[in-house]
Coordinates of C-alpha atoms and ligand atoms in Angstrom, one line a residue:
X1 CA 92.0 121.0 53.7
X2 CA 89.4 118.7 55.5
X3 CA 89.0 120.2 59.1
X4 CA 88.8 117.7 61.9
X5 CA 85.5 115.6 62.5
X6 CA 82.7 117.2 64.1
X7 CA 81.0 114.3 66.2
X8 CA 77.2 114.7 66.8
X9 CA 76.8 116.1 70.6
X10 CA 75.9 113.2 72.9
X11 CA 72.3 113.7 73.7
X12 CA 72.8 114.0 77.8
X13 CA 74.8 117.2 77.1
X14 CA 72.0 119.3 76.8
X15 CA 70.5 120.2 80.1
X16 CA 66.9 119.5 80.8
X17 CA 66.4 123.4 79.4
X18 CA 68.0 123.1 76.5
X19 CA 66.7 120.1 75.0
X20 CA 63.3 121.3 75.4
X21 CA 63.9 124.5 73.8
X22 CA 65.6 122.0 70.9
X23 CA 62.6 120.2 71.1
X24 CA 60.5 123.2 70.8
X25 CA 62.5 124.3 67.6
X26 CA 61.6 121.1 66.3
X27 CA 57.9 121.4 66.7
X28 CA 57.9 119.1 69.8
X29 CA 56.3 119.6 73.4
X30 CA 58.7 120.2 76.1
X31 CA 57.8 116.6 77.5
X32 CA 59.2 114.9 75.2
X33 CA 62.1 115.6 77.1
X34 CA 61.5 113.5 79.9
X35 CA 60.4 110.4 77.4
X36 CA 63.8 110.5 76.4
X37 CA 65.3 110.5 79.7
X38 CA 63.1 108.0 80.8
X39 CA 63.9 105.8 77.9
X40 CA 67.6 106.6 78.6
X41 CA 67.4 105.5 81.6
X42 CA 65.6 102.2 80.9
X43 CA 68.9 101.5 78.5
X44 CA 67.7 102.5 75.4
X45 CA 70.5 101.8 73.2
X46 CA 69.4 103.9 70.2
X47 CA 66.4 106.7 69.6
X48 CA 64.8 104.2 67.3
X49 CA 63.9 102.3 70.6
X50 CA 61.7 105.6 71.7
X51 CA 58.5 103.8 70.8
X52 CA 56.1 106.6 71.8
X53 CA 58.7 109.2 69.8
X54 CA 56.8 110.2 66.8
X55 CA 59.4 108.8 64.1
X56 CA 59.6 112.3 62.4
X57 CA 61.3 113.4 66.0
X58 CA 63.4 110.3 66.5
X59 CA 65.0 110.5 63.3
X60 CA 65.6 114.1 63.6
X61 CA 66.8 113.1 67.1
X62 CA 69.4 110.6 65.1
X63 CA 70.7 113.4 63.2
X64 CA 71.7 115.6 65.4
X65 CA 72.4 113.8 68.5
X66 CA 74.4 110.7 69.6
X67 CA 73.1 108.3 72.4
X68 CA 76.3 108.4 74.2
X69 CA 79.7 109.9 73.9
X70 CA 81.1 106.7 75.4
X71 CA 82.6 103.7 73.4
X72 CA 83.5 100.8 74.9
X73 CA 87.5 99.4 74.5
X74 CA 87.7 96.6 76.9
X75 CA 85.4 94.6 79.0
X76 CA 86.9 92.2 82.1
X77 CA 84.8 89.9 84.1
X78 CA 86.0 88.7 87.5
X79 CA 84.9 87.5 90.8
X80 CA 82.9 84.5 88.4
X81 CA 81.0 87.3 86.3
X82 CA 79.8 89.5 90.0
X83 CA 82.2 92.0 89.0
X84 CA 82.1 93.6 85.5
X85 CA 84.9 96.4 84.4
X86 CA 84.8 98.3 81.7
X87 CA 87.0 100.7 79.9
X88 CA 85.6 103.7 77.7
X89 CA 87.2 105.6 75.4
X90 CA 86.3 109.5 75.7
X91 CA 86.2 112.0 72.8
X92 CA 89.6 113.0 72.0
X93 CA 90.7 109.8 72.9
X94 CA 91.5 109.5 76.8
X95 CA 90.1 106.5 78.2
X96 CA 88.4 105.6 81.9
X97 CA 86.4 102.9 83.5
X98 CA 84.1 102.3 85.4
X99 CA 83.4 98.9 87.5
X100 CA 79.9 97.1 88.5
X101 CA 79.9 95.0 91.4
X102 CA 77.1 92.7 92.3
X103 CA 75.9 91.4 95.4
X104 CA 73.1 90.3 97.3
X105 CA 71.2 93.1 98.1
X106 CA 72.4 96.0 95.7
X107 CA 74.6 96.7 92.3
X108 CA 77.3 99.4 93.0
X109 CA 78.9 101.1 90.4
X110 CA 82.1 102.8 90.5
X111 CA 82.7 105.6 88.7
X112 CA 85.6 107.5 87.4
X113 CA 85.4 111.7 87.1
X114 CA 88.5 112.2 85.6
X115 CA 91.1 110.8 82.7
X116 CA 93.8 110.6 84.9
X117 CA 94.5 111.9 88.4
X118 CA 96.4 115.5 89.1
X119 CA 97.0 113.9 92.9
X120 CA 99.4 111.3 92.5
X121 CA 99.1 109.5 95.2
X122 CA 102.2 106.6 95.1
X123 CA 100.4 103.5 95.7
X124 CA 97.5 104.2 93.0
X125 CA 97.5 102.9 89.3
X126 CA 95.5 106.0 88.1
X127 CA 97.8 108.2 89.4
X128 CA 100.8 106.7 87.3
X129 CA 100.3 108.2 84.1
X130 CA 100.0 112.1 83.2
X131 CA 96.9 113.9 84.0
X132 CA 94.0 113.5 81.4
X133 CA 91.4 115.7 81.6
X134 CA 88.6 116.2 83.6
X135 CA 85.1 114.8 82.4
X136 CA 82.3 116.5 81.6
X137 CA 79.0 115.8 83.3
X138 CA 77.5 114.0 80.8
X139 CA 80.7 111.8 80.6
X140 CA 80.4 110.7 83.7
X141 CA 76.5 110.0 83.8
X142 CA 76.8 108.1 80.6
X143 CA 79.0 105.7 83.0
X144 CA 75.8 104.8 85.1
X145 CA 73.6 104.4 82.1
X146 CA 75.8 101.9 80.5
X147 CA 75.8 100.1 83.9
X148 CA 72.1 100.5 84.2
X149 CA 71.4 99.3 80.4
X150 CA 73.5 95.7 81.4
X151 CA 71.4 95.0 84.7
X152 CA 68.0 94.8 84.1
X153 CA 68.8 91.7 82.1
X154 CA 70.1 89.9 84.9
X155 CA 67.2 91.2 87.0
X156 CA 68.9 93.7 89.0
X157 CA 69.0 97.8 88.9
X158 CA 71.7 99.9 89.3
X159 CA 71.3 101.1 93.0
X160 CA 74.2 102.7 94.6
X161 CA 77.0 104.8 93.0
X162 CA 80.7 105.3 94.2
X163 CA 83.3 108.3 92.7
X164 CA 86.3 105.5 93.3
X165 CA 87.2 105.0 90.3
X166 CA 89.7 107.1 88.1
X167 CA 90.0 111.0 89.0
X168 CA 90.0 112.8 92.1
X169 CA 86.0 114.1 92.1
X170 CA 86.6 117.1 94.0
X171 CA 89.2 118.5 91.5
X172 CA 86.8 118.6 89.1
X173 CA 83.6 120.1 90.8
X174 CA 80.9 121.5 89.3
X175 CA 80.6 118.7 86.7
X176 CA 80.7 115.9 89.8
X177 CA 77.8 118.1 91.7
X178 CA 76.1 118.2 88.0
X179 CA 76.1 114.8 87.1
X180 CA 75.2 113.6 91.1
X181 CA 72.0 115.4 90.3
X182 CA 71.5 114.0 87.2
X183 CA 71.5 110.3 88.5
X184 CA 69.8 111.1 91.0
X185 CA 67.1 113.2 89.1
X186 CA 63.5 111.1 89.0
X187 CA 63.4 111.9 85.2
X188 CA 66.8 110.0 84.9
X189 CA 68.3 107.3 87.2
X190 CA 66.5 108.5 90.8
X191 CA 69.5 107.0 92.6
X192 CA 68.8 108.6 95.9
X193 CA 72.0 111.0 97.0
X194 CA 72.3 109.0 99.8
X195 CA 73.3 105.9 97.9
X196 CA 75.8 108.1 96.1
X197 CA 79.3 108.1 97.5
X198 CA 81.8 110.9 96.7
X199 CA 85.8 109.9 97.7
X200 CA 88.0 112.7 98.1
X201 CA 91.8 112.9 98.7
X202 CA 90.9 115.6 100.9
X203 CA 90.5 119.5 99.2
X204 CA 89.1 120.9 101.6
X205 CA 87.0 124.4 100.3
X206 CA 85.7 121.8 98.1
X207 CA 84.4 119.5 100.7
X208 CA 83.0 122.6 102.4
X209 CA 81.3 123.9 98.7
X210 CA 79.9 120.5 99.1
X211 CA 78.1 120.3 101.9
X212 CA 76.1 123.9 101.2
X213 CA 74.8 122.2 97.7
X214 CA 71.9 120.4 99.3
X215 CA 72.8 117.0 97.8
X216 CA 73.4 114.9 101.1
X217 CA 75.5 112.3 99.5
X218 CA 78.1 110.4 101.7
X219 CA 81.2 111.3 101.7
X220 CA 84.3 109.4 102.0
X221 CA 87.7 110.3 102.8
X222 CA 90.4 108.9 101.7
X223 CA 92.8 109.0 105.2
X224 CA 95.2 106.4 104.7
X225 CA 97.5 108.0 107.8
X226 CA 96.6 109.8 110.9
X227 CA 99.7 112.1 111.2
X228 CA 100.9 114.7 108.3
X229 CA 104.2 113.4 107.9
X230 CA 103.4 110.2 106.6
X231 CA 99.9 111.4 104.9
X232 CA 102.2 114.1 102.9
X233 CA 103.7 111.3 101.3
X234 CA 100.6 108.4 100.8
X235 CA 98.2 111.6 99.8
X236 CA 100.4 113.9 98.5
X237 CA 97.9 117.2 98.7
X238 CA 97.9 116.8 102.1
X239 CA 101.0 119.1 102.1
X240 CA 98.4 121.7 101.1
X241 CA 95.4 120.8 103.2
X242 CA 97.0 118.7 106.5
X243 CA 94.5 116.3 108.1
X244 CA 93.4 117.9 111.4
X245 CA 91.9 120.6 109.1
X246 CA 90.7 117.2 106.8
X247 CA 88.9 115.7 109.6
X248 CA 87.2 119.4 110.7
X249 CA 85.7 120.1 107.8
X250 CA 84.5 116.2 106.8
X251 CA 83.0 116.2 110.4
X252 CA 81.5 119.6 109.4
X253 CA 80.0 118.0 106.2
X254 CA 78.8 115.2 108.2
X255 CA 76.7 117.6 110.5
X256 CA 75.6 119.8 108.0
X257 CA 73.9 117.1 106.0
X258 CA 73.3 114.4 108.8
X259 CA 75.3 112.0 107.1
X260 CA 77.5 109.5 108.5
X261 CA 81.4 110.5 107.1
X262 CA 83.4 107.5 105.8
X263 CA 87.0 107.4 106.3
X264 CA 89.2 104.9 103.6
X265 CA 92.2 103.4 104.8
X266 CA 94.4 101.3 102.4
X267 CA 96.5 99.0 104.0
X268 CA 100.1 99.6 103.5
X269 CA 101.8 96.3 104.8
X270 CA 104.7 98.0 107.1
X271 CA 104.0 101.2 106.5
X272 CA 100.1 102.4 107.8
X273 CA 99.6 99.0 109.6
X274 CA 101.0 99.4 112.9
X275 CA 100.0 99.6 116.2
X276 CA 100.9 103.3 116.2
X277 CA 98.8 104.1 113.3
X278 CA 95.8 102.3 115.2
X279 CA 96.2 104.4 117.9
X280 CA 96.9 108.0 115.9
X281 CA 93.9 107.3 114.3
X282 CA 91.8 106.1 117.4
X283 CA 92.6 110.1 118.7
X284 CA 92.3 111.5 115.7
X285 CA 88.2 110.3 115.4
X286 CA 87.5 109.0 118.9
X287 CA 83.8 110.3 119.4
X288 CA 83.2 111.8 116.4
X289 CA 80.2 110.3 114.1
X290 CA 82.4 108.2 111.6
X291 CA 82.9 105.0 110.1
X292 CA 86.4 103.6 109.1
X293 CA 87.1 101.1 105.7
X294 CA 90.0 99.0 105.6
X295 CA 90.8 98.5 102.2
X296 CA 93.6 96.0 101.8
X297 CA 96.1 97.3 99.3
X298 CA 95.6 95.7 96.0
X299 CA 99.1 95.4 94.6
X300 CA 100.1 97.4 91.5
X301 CA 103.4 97.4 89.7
X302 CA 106.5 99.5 89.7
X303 CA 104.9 100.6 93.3
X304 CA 107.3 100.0 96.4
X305 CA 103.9 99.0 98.4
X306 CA 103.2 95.3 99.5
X307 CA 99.7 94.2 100.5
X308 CA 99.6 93.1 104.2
X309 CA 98.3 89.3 104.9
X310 CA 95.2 88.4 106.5
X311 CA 96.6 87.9 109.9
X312 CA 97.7 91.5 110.3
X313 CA 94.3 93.1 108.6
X314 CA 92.3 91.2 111.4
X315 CA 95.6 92.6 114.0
X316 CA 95.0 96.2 112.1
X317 CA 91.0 95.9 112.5
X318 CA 91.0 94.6 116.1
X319 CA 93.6 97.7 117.2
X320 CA 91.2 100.3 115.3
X321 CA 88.1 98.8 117.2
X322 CA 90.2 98.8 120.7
X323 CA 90.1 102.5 120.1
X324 CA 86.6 102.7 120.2
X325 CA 86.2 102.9 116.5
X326 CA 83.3 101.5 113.6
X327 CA 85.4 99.7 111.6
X328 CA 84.7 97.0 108.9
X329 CA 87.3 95.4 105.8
X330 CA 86.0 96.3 102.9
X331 CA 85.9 93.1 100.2
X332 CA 88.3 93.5 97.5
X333 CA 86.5 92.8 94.4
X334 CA 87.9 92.2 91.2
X335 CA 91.5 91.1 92.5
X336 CA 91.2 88.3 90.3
X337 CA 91.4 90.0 87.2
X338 CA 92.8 93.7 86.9
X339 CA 91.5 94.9 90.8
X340 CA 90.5 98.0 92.1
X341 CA 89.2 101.1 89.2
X342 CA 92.1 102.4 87.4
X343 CA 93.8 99.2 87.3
X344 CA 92.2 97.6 84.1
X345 CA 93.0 100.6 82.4
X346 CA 96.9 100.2 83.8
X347 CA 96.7 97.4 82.1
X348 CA 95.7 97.9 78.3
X349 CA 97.5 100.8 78.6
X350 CA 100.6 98.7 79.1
X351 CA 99.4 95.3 76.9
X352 CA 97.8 97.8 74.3
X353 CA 95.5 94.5 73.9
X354 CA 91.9 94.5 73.7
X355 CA 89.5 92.2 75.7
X356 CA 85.8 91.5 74.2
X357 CA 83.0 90.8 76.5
X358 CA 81.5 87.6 75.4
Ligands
SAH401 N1 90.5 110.2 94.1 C1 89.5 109.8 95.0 C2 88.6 108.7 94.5 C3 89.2 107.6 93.7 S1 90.2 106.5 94.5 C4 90.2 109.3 96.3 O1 91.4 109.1 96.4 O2 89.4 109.2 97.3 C5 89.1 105.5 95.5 C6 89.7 104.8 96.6 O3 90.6 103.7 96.1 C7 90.6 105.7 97.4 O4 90.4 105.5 98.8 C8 92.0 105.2 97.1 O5 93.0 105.5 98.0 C9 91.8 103.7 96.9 N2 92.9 103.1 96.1 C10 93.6 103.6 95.1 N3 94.5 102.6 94.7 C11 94.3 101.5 95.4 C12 94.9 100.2 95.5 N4 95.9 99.9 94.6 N5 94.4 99.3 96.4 C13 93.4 99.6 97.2 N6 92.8 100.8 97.2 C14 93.2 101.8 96.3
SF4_402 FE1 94.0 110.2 92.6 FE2 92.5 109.0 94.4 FE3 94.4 107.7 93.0 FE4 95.1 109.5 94.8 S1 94.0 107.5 95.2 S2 96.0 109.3 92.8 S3 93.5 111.0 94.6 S4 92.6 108.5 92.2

């Protein structure tokens, strides 16, 4: 009987170390390594592309080795081609996107870290369908190289990276805090920590692990209410880790690394919108060093949630300033076409149909 498939290891799984000592096996110098990051990074799509690869190496590089474990299912433009999703399938089969958005001054990426979501919170599309798995490091780095092999030929670089997409980051770890250094290693994409945001639903020991790794990224929280009752129900592990400790040990982060804590808030029309949510939330940061996203809800099916209208976003904004708050809305991209991360994937899971990029 035929055992199952053995697919060549995607090249990014080795660590710097263990590449070079495959390298070294293979009668190569140890910086050969850091040609083929670089050439990674500059979106090489195969190892034939390594021009200053001795062709012996490349090939023996093309044996062994893939370029990427990723293969792209679906593709979906919106916002008139400034907003690019795509959906991956993973070895083994789960799939996950990831979503670049352009604008003036910078091309964010959002990134997914897990297949799935173990949170569950009720208003997200991710967290409708059973747990995945989480991704490995290289899984999730391979995300930002396929975003930063599509820019250059529009004349952009990939230059800030956001964990919003599918997966809570948090729950799975050491492969987030791996692949953060990755991208932002100079031999790879040198995306400076900074311009790396990590979301969390809120585990706390984790948020804490965080802040003594050295990285300095910015972290946001995903809040959505100001008072446990209510939050035990948006963000379910807040039954676990209830939000005064939440806001302790982000503010904690925040001093620790010198960075400026976001704080997400998805509006909920009726039910996080009100004037008593403005002002739980207004004593619940008042003075500390934090800025709070609006994020109006962007409607997904089978949820009992409703998106509230413009007129009481600007009522929600104004209430959350009144208390002395930074606040901005944040633009919803991509509402035109499948919205937020997680959502295109919601949908080819349900239409089983697949979209091709032109
Ligand atoms: N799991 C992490 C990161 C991924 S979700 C977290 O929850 O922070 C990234 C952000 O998108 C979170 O703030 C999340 O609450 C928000 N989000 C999820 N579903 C949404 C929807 N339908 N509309 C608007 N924002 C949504
Ligand atoms: Fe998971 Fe974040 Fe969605 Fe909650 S909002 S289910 S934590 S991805």
């Amino acid at each position: 009987m035929n055992g199952p498939v053995t697919e060549r290891p995607a090249i990014l799984s080795l660590s710097a170390k263990a590449l070079e000592e495959w390298l070294a096996e293979h009668g190569a110098p140890a910086y050969r390594r850091k040609q083929v990051w670089g050439w990674m990074a500059r979106g090489a799509a195969s190892f034939d592309e390594m021009r200053d690869i001795p062709k012996p190496l490349r090939t023996d590089l093309d044996r062994e080795f893939r370029i990427t474990s990723l293969r792209q299912v679906a593709v979906s433009q919106a916002d008139s081609g400034l907003t690019t999703k795509t959906l991956y399938e993973l070895d083994g089969g789960h799939s996950v996107e990831s979503v670049v958005m352009r604008y003036a001054d910078r091309s964010t990426l959002c990134i997914s870290s897990q297949a799935g979501c173990p949170i569950g919170c009720p208003f997200c599309a991710t967290g409708k369908f059973p747990f995945g798995r989480n991704l490995k490091a290289h899984e999730i780095v391979e995300q930002a190289l396929d975003a930063a092999r599509m820019l250059p030929a529009e004349g952009r670089r990939l230059s800030h990276v956001v964990f919003m997409g599918m997966g809570e980051p948090m729950a799975n770890y050491q492969a987030v805090v791996e692949s953060v250094r990755r991208i932002s290693d100079v031999d790879l994409l040198g995306i400076s920590p900074r311009r790396i945001v990590v979301s969390t639903s809120g585990l706390i020991p984790r948020i804490a692990q965080l802040g003594d790794e050295k990285l300095a990224v910015t972290l946001a929280i995903s809040l959505h209410a100001a008072r446990d009752d209510l939050r035990d129900v948006l963000v379910p592990i807040n039954r676990k880790y209830p939000v005064a400790e939440l806001v302790a040990s982000a503010q904690a982060y925040g001093v620790k690394t010198g960075r400026r804590v976001s704080y997400e808030w998805v509006l909920l029309a009726g039910v996080n919108d009100t004037e008593r949510d403005a002002r739980e939330l207004g004593v619940l940061l008042r003075g500390k060093l934090a800025h709070v996203n609006l994020i109006p809800f962007n409607p997904v099916e089978d949820t009992p949630y409703e998106a509230p209208d413009r007129a009481s976003v600007r009522r929600f904004k104004e209430l959350v300033q009144a208390e002395g708050l930074n606040v901005t809305v944040r633009d919803t991209r991509g509402r035109d076409a499948d919205a937020a991360c997680g959502q295109l994937h919601e949908r080819v899971m349900r239409e089983r149909q697949t979209v091709t990029a032109s």
